[in-house]
Amino acid sequence: MYFAALLARTEDGWEASDTELDDVETLSDLTDLAREASVDEDTVLVYIEQEDAWFGVVRVDGEEDPRIYISDASAAARSSYGEILLTDELLGREPGADDEIAALEELVDLDGTEDGEPDEAMDSADGRAGADDPDPDLDHDPDAVPAGPLGDLGVLADLGLSEKQLLTLRTDALVEIADALGAAEVLETVR
């Protein structure tokens, strides 16, 4: 189960609203949604939570690039909403690398041989990889999403929630974030 909320800072404090993410397909869509809720290009926080699995905070300040924090990147990677937040930049990948890899995989089979080419690395007697292959137990997937927190740890530091506090949040993180921001009462109206 998912829950998403917007917290927009105004002159009078914070305004909270729950939000539907059905039409959000990209980080750009999510950023536009946050900017629409912004008053005078002030700070807007988008909070997304998958119950007992992960949460993410996206901070949008005016026209600046969004700042993102995800509590557990590997759990978020298994979620359609989490995938929105896990950008190439956040993962330290070259933008568009997934498209290039997919194009290459069409040309070369997953075992590294071209179509119709025999697999010379396989030992024909027992079907196992040859002795000169690297250790098959070492799994170094450059596209793997790291387990644990990922992103901008200081995303809420100037709003009252330190990096250390952010790292300790687990379940019901939104309540603790709202308390630190002084937005607990307005949050109750949408929760």
C-alpha positions as a Python dict, from the first residue, in 0.01 Angstrom:
ca = {
    (1, 'M'): (0, 0, 0),
    (2, 'Y'): (124, 346, -89),
    (3, 'F'): (71, 685, 64),
    (4, 'A'): (176, 1013, -94),
    (5, 'A'): (151, 1365, 45),
    (6, 'L'): (259, 1714, -51),
    (7, 'L'): (381, 1962, 207),
    (8, 'A'): (407, 2315, 68),
    (9, 'R'): (566, 2595, 268),
    (10, 'T'): (377, 2924, 272),
    (11, 'E'): (408, 3254, 459),
    (12, 'D'): (166, 3114, 719),
    (13, 'G'): (346, 2781, 766),
    (14, 'W'): (297, 2451, 591),
    (15, 'E'): (-1, 2333, 388),
    (16, 'A'): (-54, 1961, 344),
    (17, 'S'): (-245, 1764, 85),
    (18, 'D'): (-258, 1402, -9),
    (19, 'T'): (-195, 1337, -372),
    (20, 'E'): (-268, 1080, -636),
    (21, 'L'): (29, 957, -833),
    (22, 'D'): (-169, 771, -1099),
    (23, 'D'): (-71, 1019, -1373),
    (24, 'V'): (291, 1048, -1259),
    (25, 'E'): (526, 846, -1477),
    (26, 'T'): (857, 1033, -1444),
    (27, 'L'): (1048, 1246, -1198),
    (28, 'S'): (970, 1540, -1424),
    (29, 'D'): (595, 1474, -1382),
    (30, 'L'): (640, 1457, -1005),
    (31, 'T'): (841, 1779, -1003),
    (32, 'D'): (572, 1956, -1208),
    (33, 'L'): (308, 1834, -961),
    (34, 'A'): (510, 1980, -673),
    (35, 'R'): (563, 2312, -852),
    (36, 'E'): (188, 2342, -911),
    (37, 'A'): (137, 2319, -532),
    (38, 'S'): (407, 2577, -464),
    (39, 'V'): (321, 2922, -335),
    (40, 'D'): (558, 3189, -469),
    (41, 'E'): (809, 2919, -573),
    (42, 'D'): (867, 2825, -210),
    (43, 'T'): (970, 2478, -88),
    (44, 'V'): (747, 2181, -159),
    (45, 'L'): (813, 1833, -24),
    (46, 'V'): (666, 1526, -187),
    (47, 'Y'): (656, 1228, 45),
    (48, 'I'): (598, 878, -93),
    (49, 'E'): (577, 572, 128),
    (50, 'Q'): (530, 204, 61),
    (51, 'E'): (409, 66, 391),
    (52, 'D'): (688, -100, 594),
    (53, 'A'): (923, -114, 293),
    (54, 'W'): (1064, 231, 203),
    (55, 'F'): (990, 600, 186),
    (56, 'G'): (1117, 880, -32),
    (57, 'V'): (1128, 1257, -4),
    (58, 'V'): (1154, 1484, -305),
    (59, 'R'): (1226, 1848, -233),
    (60, 'V'): (1145, 2110, -495),
    (61, 'D'): (1263, 2468, -440),
    (62, 'G'): (1134, 2692, -719),
    (63, 'E'): (1299, 2612, -1050),
    (64, 'E'): (1597, 2430, -896),
    (65, 'D'): (1654, 2062, -971),
    (66, 'P'): (1467, 1834, -729),
    (67, 'R'): (1660, 1689, -436),
    (68, 'I'): (1581, 1327, -353),
    (69, 'Y'): (1627, 1098, -55),
    (70, 'I'): (1518, 731, -51),
    (71, 'S'): (1529, 526, 270),
    (72, 'D'): (1595, 192, 96),
    (73, 'A'): (1690, 208, -271),
    (74, 'S'): (1675, -168, -338),
    (75, 'A'): (1321, -188, -196),
    (76, 'A'): (1219, 120, -395),
    (77, 'A'): (1358, -37, -714),
    (78, 'R'): (1092, -308, -684),
    (79, 'S'): (817, -44, -680),
    (80, 'S'): (674, 148, -973),
    (81, 'Y'): (676, 471, -770),
    (82, 'G'): (1025, 401, -642),
    (83, 'E'): (1152, 360, -996),
    (84, 'I'): (1038, 717, -1066),
    (85, 'L'): (1276, 845, -796),
    (86, 'L'): (1572, 622, -887),
    (87, 'T'): (1714, 835, -1166),
    (88, 'D'): (2037, 756, -1351),
    (89, 'E'): (2196, 1057, -1181),
    (90, 'L'): (2096, 938, -833),
    (91, 'L'): (2232, 591, -909),
    (92, 'G'): (2555, 730, -1053),
    (93, 'R'): (2485, 593, -1399),
    (94, 'E'): (2540, 752, -1735),
    (95, 'P'): (2203, 896, -1855),
    (96, 'G'): (2048, 669, -2118),
    (97, 'A'): (2276, 377, -2026),
    (98, 'D'): (1976, 144, -1992),
    (99, 'D'): (1870, 222, -2350),
    (100, 'E'): (2221, 152, -2480),
    (101, 'I'): (2242, -177, -2287),
    (102, 'A'): (1905, -289, -2424),
    (103, 'A'): (2019, -211, -2781),
    (104, 'L'): (2340, -408, -2729),
    (105, 'E'): (2153, -704, -2580),
    (106, 'E'): (1950, -726, -2900),
    (107, 'L'): (2275, -771, -3095),
    (108, 'V'): (2443, -1009, -2851),
    (109, 'D'): (2288, -1290, -2651),
    (110, 'L'): (2306, -1260, -2274),
    (111, 'D'): (2587, -1518, -2267),
    (112, 'G'): (2806, -1281, -2468),
    (113, 'T'): (2802, -1469, -2798),
    (114, 'E'): (2654, -1341, -3118),
    (115, 'D'): (2359, -1524, -3272),
    (116, 'G'): (2465, -1854, -3426),
    (117, 'E'): (2815, -1843, -3276),
    (118, 'P'): (2915, -2139, -3056),
    (119, 'D'): (2989, -2064, -2694),
    (120, 'E'): (3361, -2139, -2669),
    (121, 'A'): (3373, -2059, -2299),
    (122, 'M'): (3154, -2360, -2223),
    (123, 'D'): (3325, -2691, -2158),
    (124, 'S'): (3145, -2931, -2393),
    (125, 'A'): (3197, -3231, -2163),
    (126, 'D'): (3004, -3104, -1864),
    (127, 'G'): (2844, -2775, -1975),
    (128, 'R'): (3023, -2572, -1708),
    (129, 'A'): (3214, -2253, -1766),
    (130, 'G'): (3580, -2297, -1860),
    (131, 'A'): (3854, -2284, -1600),
    (132, 'D'): (3982, -1948, -1720),
    (133, 'D'): (3646, -1775, -1652),
    (134, 'P'): (3626, -1535, -1360),
    (135, 'D'): (3481, -1666, -1036),
    (136, 'P'): (3107, -1716, -1103),
    (137, 'D'): (3035, -1659, -733),
    (138, 'L'): (3144, -1297, -762),
    (139, 'D'): (2840, -1109, -881),
    (140, 'H'): (2942, -758, -984),
    (141, 'D'): (2637, -609, -1150),
    (142, 'P'): (2711, -244, -1233),
    (143, 'D'): (2337, -184, -1273),
    (144, 'A'): (2247, -320, -929),
    (145, 'V'): (2064, -81, -701),
    (146, 'P'): (2233, -50, -361),
    (147, 'A'): (2053, -160, -49),
    (148, 'G'): (1988, 106, 211),
    (149, 'P'): (1959, 485, 196),
    (150, 'L'): (2039, 674, -121),
    (151, 'G'): (2031, 1038, -218),
    (152, 'D'): (2065, 1377, -53),
    (153, 'L'): (2100, 1319, 322),
    (154, 'G'): (2079, 1694, 386),
    (155, 'V'): (1749, 1732, 202),
    (156, 'L'): (1569, 1835, 524),
    (157, 'A'): (1861, 1963, 735),
    (158, 'D'): (1775, 2332, 702),
    (159, 'L'): (1412, 2252, 782),
    (160, 'G'): (1486, 2092, 1120),
    (161, 'L'): (1570, 1728, 1046),
    (162, 'S'): (1942, 1646, 1052),
    (163, 'E'): (2112, 1385, 834),
    (164, 'K'): (2154, 1158, 1135),
    (165, 'Q'): (1785, 1185, 1224),
    (166, 'L'): (1682, 1117, 865),
    (167, 'L'): (1890, 799, 857),
    (168, 'T'): (1718, 666, 1171),
    (169, 'L'): (1365, 701, 1031),
    (170, 'R'): (1192, 376, 940),
    (171, 'T'): (818, 322, 966),
    (172, 'D'): (579, 616, 988),
    (173, 'A'): (860, 851, 890),
    (174, 'L'): (617, 1117, 768),
    (175, 'V'): (494, 1183, 1121),
    (176, 'E'): (849, 1245, 1243),
    (177, 'I'): (931, 1460, 941),
    (178, 'A'): (614, 1665, 994),
    (179, 'D'): (698, 1707, 1365),
    (180, 'A'): (1045, 1838, 1276),
    (181, 'L'): (895, 2081, 1023),
    (182, 'G'): (623, 2198, 1260),
    (183, 'A'): (360, 2062, 1021),
    (184, 'A'): (214, 1780, 1232),
    (185, 'E'): (-128, 1945, 1272),
    (186, 'V'): (-176, 2016, 901),
    (187, 'L'): (-62, 1665, 818),
    (188, 'E'): (-338, 1518, 1035),
    (189, 'T'): (-596, 1672, 801),
    (190, 'V'): (-479, 1455, 509),
    (191, 'R'): (-370, 1138, 683),
}
